[in-house]
Amino acid sequence: MSRAAARDARPPMYAAAMQKRVDSTASSQAPAQRGPRRGSGPSGEDSADRDQLLVVDDSASDRLLIRRMLADGATVGLKLVEAETAQDALELLRSHRVACMVIDQGLPDMTGLDLLNMLANIEPVGLVLISGGMDVALSRDAIRQGAHDVLAKDDLDPARLSLSIHAAVGSARVRAQMAEHAQRLELFFALADECRDYLFVVDMSTGYIVEANIEVRRITGTDRPEVHRGSLNAQRLFAAGPVGWQRLRASIEYYGHATVELEMFNGPGRRMPIEIRARRVTYGPRQYIICVGREVSRERGLAREVIRLRDPDLETGLPSADAFQAELDRCWNWAMNDDTALVLIVLAMADIAGQAGEATPDRLVQVGQALLGTVRRSNEFVGRLEDGRFAVIATGGDEVAARGLADRLRGQVRTASIHDPRSPVGHSLVNAGIAVGKPSDLGSVSEFIDLAQRALQIARSDENPSAVHLIAV
């Protein structure tokens, strides 16, 4: 006689005591049978259509006892199916919709712990391990392998078993939902890494970025593990620092969603205008801001090209004075909202004596094309004011950047007019007046323009040999 057959020929030691408990609770635990049992005939549900409880035990008497304790699965709302070995259990998992497994530690082909280890890579199911007695080390290992509970056969009762199965099924469903959620997030951010937009998620309670795609990680010099450790503060993204982050957060807290234009750093010292579309979401006890940022240089360049073509200066091809004024007003409002600085440069062409030169049509065309070719950055805009005067507006600059931009523009104008026969030295002198400041400090657009014109007057004076003067507020 085999070992399994010999064990099945006599009831287990605990069976007599447990049978009394089963008999005393069977009437209260099992519902009255009215008509054919579900799943037992043509009118019942097919086994593949119901969540099932799989009992894995090589002892027929032990399986029968568990069946009776659970009233054939009715007390836990699951159809009960059985397997004698671990291999049989794995086969049933492939063909049945198993919600929970009750596994005996002493299986003939492997231990219950070994089976738990194999189930770790399979779709989450509720797991309950039963053994001949309570063993602390066994319980610890079983929980680590994914079991929800470990029960001793000697102390088994219907209520405890039902409770453990219900809890294990609930735990498995949560794990399945979390696994599905994690897979969707992985897929989402794998796709997000392929796009050129700036996608990131901010925890509103801490102000730290909890997820970011590859473009955000690139400009911040971080990797994904650093982001997940909470080392990337949202303030680091914005050129305005805390002011930029607080502006975005305030809009989200008030409206729940927002579209704002802010400057972000795109490398050391490089500023980049970004249109951020953000929305607040609640997940559990926390609130997050999901942000998608898009560089507006192309859109802004296209918009400015439309402005130039719609209202051009006929002599130079540059935006007219009215178009430049409209763009200056728009930049002023944007800089005021973002609390960032503006740079206004007024250029004036002059002859060798320092007096205003009479601009010829050819020279105006050459200078206009030179300025259009130079001012290509998303945060710069050029237009013609009058005769030989031109102006450039730049957002997010400082004194050093303003002087560098003025020198670059003066060089382009000088190069464009180098073959001017009207100039005694073969090219025009170019004076530059520069005004730098934040709108909150400057007062108004007209005061900003007056400040740049005043700087130009000083630049054209005999006391200023550099031909450039800057006034910062």
Coordinates of C-alpha atoms in Angstrom, one line a residue, residues 89-419:
A89 CA -2.5 22.2 -9.0
L90 CA -0.4 24.0 -11.7
E91 CA -2.4 22.2 -14.4
L92 CA -5.7 23.3 -12.9
L93 CA -4.4 26.9 -12.7
R94 CA -4.1 26.9 -16.5
S95 CA -7.6 25.7 -17.1
H96 CA -9.6 27.1 -14.2
R97 CA -10.2 30.6 -12.9
V98 CA -8.8 30.1 -9.4
A99 CA -9.2 32.9 -6.9
C100 CA -7.6 31.3 -3.9
M101 CA -5.5 28.2 -3.0
V102 CA -5.4 26.3 0.2
I103 CA -2.1 24.4 0.2
D104 CA -0.8 21.7 2.4
Q105 CA 2.8 21.9 3.4
G106 CA 3.4 18.2 3.0
L107 CA 2.8 17.4 -0.6
P108 CA 4.2 14.3 -2.2
D109 CA 6.1 16.0 -5.1
M110 CA 7.3 19.2 -3.4
T111 CA 6.7 21.2 -0.2
G112 CA 4.0 23.8 0.1
L113 CA 6.8 26.4 0.3
D114 CA 8.2 25.3 -3.0
L115 CA 4.8 25.6 -4.6
L116 CA 4.4 29.1 -3.2
N117 CA 7.8 30.0 -4.7
M118 CA 6.6 28.7 -8.1
L119 CA 3.4 30.7 -7.9
A120 CA 5.2 34.0 -7.3
N121 CA 5.6 34.4 -11.1
I122 CA 2.0 33.5 -11.9
E123 CA -1.1 35.8 -11.9
P124 CA -1.8 36.7 -8.3
V125 CA -4.2 34.4 -6.4
G126 CA -5.0 34.2 -2.7
L127 CA -2.7 31.8 -0.9
V128 CA -3.3 30.1 2.5
L129 CA -0.8 27.5 3.7
I130 CA -1.8 24.7 6.2
S131 CA 0.6 22.5 8.1
G132 CA 0.6 19.9 10.8
G133 CA 1.6 22.4 13.5
M134 CA 2.6 26.0 14.0
D135 CA 6.2 26.7 13.1
V136 CA 7.5 30.3 13.4
A137 CA 10.2 29.9 10.8
L138 CA 7.7 28.2 8.4
S139 CA 5.2 30.9 8.8
R140 CA 7.8 33.6 8.2
D141 CA 9.0 32.0 5.0
A142 CA 5.5 31.4 3.8
I143 CA 4.5 35.0 4.2
R144 CA 7.6 36.1 2.4
Q145 CA 6.7 33.7 -0.5
G146 CA 3.3 35.4 -0.8
A147 CA 1.0 33.4 1.5
H148 CA -1.6 35.6 3.2
D149 CA -2.0 33.3 6.3
V150 CA -0.5 30.1 7.7
L151 CA -2.9 27.8 9.7
A152 CA -2.2 24.8 11.8
K153 CA -4.3 21.7 11.1
D154 CA -4.6 21.0 14.8
D155 CA -6.3 24.3 15.5
L156 CA -8.3 24.6 12.3
D157 CA -12.0 25.7 12.5
P158 CA -14.5 26.8 9.8
A159 CA -14.7 30.4 10.9
R160 CA -10.9 31.0 10.9
L161 CA -10.5 29.2 7.6
S162 CA -13.3 31.2 5.9
L163 CA -11.9 34.4 7.3
S164 CA -8.4 33.6 6.0
I165 CA -9.7 32.7 2.5
H166 CA -11.8 35.9 2.3
A167 CA -8.8 38.0 3.3
A168 CA -6.4 36.1 0.9
V169 CA -8.8 36.7 -2.0
G170 CA -9.0 40.4 -1.2
S171 CA -5.3 40.7 -0.9
A172 CA -4.8 38.9 -4.3
R173 CA -7.2 41.3 -6.0
V174 CA -5.3 44.3 -4.6
R175 CA -2.0 42.8 -5.8
A176 CA -3.5 42.2 -9.2
Q177 CA -4.7 45.8 -9.4
M178 CA -1.4 47.1 -8.3
A179 CA 0.4 44.9 -10.8
E180 CA -1.9 46.1 -13.6
H181 CA -1.4 49.7 -12.5
A182 CA 2.4 49.3 -12.5
Q183 CA 2.3 47.8 -16.0
R184 CA 0.2 50.6 -17.3
L185 CA 2.6 53.2 -15.8
E186 CA 5.6 51.4 -17.2
L187 CA 4.0 51.4 -20.7
F188 CA 2.9 55.0 -20.3
F189 CA 6.3 56.3 -19.4
A190 CA 8.0 54.1 -22.0
L191 CA 5.8 55.8 -24.5
A192 CA 6.4 59.2 -22.8
D193 CA 10.1 58.7 -23.1
E194 CA 9.7 58.6 -26.9
C195 CA 8.0 62.0 -27.1
R196 CA 9.8 65.4 -27.0
D197 CA 7.4 67.0 -24.6
Y198 CA 8.3 67.5 -20.9
L199 CA 6.1 65.2 -18.8
F200 CA 6.3 65.0 -15.0
V201 CA 4.2 64.4 -12.0
V202 CA 4.5 66.5 -8.8
D203 CA 3.3 65.5 -5.3
M204 CA 1.4 68.6 -4.2
S205 CA 2.1 68.0 -0.5
T206 CA 5.9 67.9 -0.9
G207 CA 6.6 69.8 -4.1
Y208 CA 8.8 67.0 -5.3
I209 CA 8.6 65.3 -8.7
V210 CA 7.7 61.6 -8.3
E211 CA 7.8 60.7 -12.0
A212 CA 9.4 62.3 -15.0
N213 CA 10.1 61.3 -18.6
I214 CA 13.5 61.3 -20.2
E215 CA 13.3 64.9 -21.4
V216 CA 12.8 66.2 -17.9
R217 CA 15.5 63.9 -16.5
R218 CA 17.9 65.2 -19.3
I219 CA 17.5 68.9 -18.5
T220 CA 17.7 68.3 -14.7
G221 CA 20.7 65.9 -14.9
T222 CA 18.9 63.1 -13.0
D223 CA 18.0 59.5 -13.6
R224 CA 14.8 57.7 -12.9
P225 CA 16.0 56.1 -9.5
E226 CA 16.9 59.6 -8.3
V227 CA 13.4 60.8 -9.2
H228 CA 11.8 57.9 -7.4
R229 CA 13.9 58.6 -4.3
G230 CA 12.3 62.1 -4.2
S231 CA 15.5 64.0 -4.9
L232 CA 14.1 66.3 -7.6
N233 CA 12.3 69.4 -6.4
A234 CA 9.9 71.0 -8.9
Q235 CA 11.5 74.4 -8.2
R236 CA 14.6 73.1 -10.0
L237 CA 12.8 73.0 -13.3
F238 CA 11.8 76.7 -13.4
A239 CA 14.1 79.6 -14.2
A240 CA 12.0 81.7 -11.7
G241 CA 12.6 79.1 -9.0
P242 CA 10.1 79.1 -6.2
V243 CA 8.1 81.9 -7.9
G244 CA 7.5 79.7 -11.0
W245 CA 6.5 76.7 -8.9
Q246 CA 4.2 78.7 -6.6
R247 CA 2.5 80.3 -9.6
L248 CA 1.7 76.9 -11.1
R249 CA 0.6 75.5 -7.8
A250 CA -1.7 78.4 -7.0
S251 CA -3.4 78.0 -10.3
I252 CA -3.9 74.3 -9.7
E253 CA -5.2 74.8 -6.2
Y254 CA -7.8 77.4 -7.3
Y255 CA -8.9 76.0 -10.7
G256 CA -7.9 72.3 -10.6
H257 CA -6.2 72.8 -14.0
A258 CA -4.1 75.4 -15.6
T259 CA -2.2 76.4 -18.7
V260 CA 0.7 78.7 -18.0
E261 CA 3.8 79.8 -19.8
L262 CA 7.0 79.6 -17.7
E263 CA 10.7 79.5 -18.4
M264 CA 12.6 76.3 -17.7
F265 CA 16.4 75.7 -17.7
N266 CA 17.6 73.8 -20.7
G267 CA 21.2 73.3 -19.7
P268 CA 23.5 75.5 -17.6
G269 CA 22.3 79.1 -18.0
R270 CA 20.0 78.4 -20.9
R271 CA 16.4 79.5 -20.5
M272 CA 13.6 78.0 -22.5
P273 CA 10.0 79.2 -22.6
I274 CA 7.6 76.3 -21.9
E275 CA 3.8 76.1 -22.1
I276 CA 2.7 73.8 -19.3
R277 CA -0.7 72.2 -19.2
A278 CA -1.4 70.8 -15.8
R279 CA -4.2 69.1 -14.0
R280 CA -4.8 68.0 -10.4
V281 CA -5.6 64.3 -9.7
T282 CA -6.3 62.6 -6.4
Y283 CA -5.0 59.1 -5.8
G284 CA -5.7 57.7 -2.3
P285 CA -4.9 60.3 0.3
R286 CA -2.5 62.3 -1.9
Q287 CA -3.0 64.9 -4.6
Y288 CA -0.7 65.1 -7.6
I289 CA -0.2 67.6 -10.5
I290 CA 0.2 65.9 -13.9
C291 CA 2.1 68.3 -16.1
V292 CA 2.8 68.3 -19.9
G293 CA 5.2 71.0 -21.0
R294 CA 5.9 72.0 -24.6
E295 CA 8.6 74.3 -25.9
V296 CA 6.9 77.2 -27.4
S297 CA 9.9 78.4 -29.5
R298 CA 8.5 76.9 -32.7
E299 CA 4.9 78.1 -32.0
R300 CA 6.2 81.5 -30.9
G301 CA 8.5 81.8 -33.9
L302 CA 5.6 80.9 -36.2
A303 CA 3.4 83.5 -34.4
R304 CA 6.0 86.2 -34.8
E305 CA 6.5 85.3 -38.4
V306 CA 2.7 85.8 -38.8
I307 CA 3.0 89.2 -37.1
R308 CA 5.8 90.2 -39.4
L309 CA 4.0 89.1 -42.6
R310 CA 0.7 90.6 -41.4
D311 CA 2.1 94.1 -40.5
P312 CA 5.6 94.4 -42.1
D313 CA 7.8 97.4 -42.5
L314 CA 7.9 97.8 -46.2
E315 CA 11.5 99.1 -46.3
T316 CA 13.2 96.5 -44.1
G317 CA 10.8 93.5 -44.0
L318 CA 10.9 93.7 -40.2
P319 CA 7.8 94.0 -38.1
S320 CA 6.5 97.5 -38.1
A321 CA 6.6 99.8 -35.1
D322 CA 3.0 99.0 -34.3
A323 CA 3.6 95.3 -34.5
F324 CA 6.7 95.6 -32.3
Q325 CA 4.7 97.6 -29.7
A326 CA 2.0 94.9 -29.6
E327 CA 4.7 92.2 -29.0
L328 CA 6.3 94.3 -26.4
D329 CA 3.0 94.6 -24.5
R330 CA 2.5 90.8 -24.7
C331 CA 6.1 90.2 -23.4
W332 CA 5.5 92.7 -20.6
N333 CA 2.4 90.9 -19.4
W334 CA 4.2 87.6 -19.6
A335 CA 7.2 88.8 -17.7
M336 CA 5.0 90.4 -15.0
N337 CA 3.2 87.1 -14.4
D338 CA 6.4 85.2 -14.3
D339 CA 8.3 87.9 -12.3
T340 CA 11.2 87.7 -14.7
A341 CA 13.3 90.5 -16.3
L342 CA 13.0 92.1 -19.7
V343 CA 15.7 93.5 -21.9
L344 CA 15.0 96.3 -24.4
I345 CA 17.7 97.3 -26.9
V346 CA 17.4 100.3 -29.2
L347 CA 19.9 100.4 -32.0
A348 CA 20.7 103.6 -34.0
M349 CA 22.8 103.8 -37.1
A350 CA 25.1 106.9 -37.4
D351 CA 27.7 108.2 -39.7
I352 CA 31.4 108.6 -38.7
A353 CA 30.7 111.9 -37.1
G354 CA 28.2 110.4 -34.7
Q355 CA 25.2 112.1 -36.3
A356 CA 22.1 110.2 -37.4
G357 CA 22.7 108.8 -40.8
E358 CA 20.3 109.0 -43.6
A359 CA 19.4 105.4 -44.3
T360 CA 19.4 104.4 -48.0
P361 CA 16.9 101.7 -49.1
D362 CA 19.6 99.2 -49.9
R363 CA 21.2 99.7 -46.5
L364 CA 17.8 99.3 -44.7
V365 CA 17.1 96.1 -46.5
Q366 CA 20.5 94.7 -45.7
V367 CA 20.2 95.6 -42.0
G368 CA 16.7 94.3 -41.8
Q369 CA 17.7 90.9 -43.2
A370 CA 20.8 90.8 -41.0
L371 CA 18.7 91.4 -37.8
L372 CA 16.1 88.9 -38.9
G373 CA 18.8 86.3 -39.4
T374 CA 20.3 87.1 -36.0
V375 CA 17.3 87.3 -33.8
R376 CA 16.1 83.7 -34.1
R377 CA 15.9 82.7 -30.4
S378 CA 12.4 82.0 -29.0
N379 CA 12.8 84.7 -26.3
E380 CA 13.9 87.5 -28.7
F381 CA 11.9 89.8 -31.1
V382 CA 13.1 92.5 -33.4
G383 CA 11.3 95.4 -35.1
R384 CA 11.8 98.7 -36.7
L385 CA 11.0 101.9 -34.8
E386 CA 11.9 104.7 -37.3
D387 CA 14.3 105.5 -40.0
G388 CA 17.7 104.2 -38.8
R389 CA 16.4 102.9 -35.4
F390 CA 15.6 99.3 -34.5
A391 CA 14.6 97.7 -31.3
V392 CA 15.0 94.2 -29.9
I393 CA 13.0 92.8 -26.9
A394 CA 14.3 89.8 -25.0
T395 CA 12.7 88.0 -22.1
G396 CA 14.5 86.4 -19.1
G397 CA 17.8 88.2 -19.5
D398 CA 20.2 89.9 -17.2
E399 CA 22.9 92.7 -17.6
V400 CA 25.6 90.3 -18.9
A401 CA 23.2 88.7 -21.4
A402 CA 21.9 92.1 -22.5
R403 CA 25.4 93.4 -23.2
G404 CA 26.3 90.3 -25.1
L405 CA 23.1 90.5 -27.2
A406 CA 23.7 94.2 -28.0
D407 CA 27.3 93.5 -29.1
R408 CA 26.1 90.7 -31.3
L409 CA 23.4 92.9 -32.9
R410 CA 25.8 95.8 -33.4
G411 CA 28.2 93.5 -35.1
Q412 CA 25.6 92.2 -37.5
V413 CA 24.4 95.7 -38.4
R414 CA 28.0 96.9 -39.0
T415 CA 28.7 93.8 -41.2
A416 CA 25.5 94.4 -43.2
S417 CA 26.5 98.0 -44.0
I418 CA 30.2 97.4 -44.5
H419 CA 30.0 98.2 -48.2

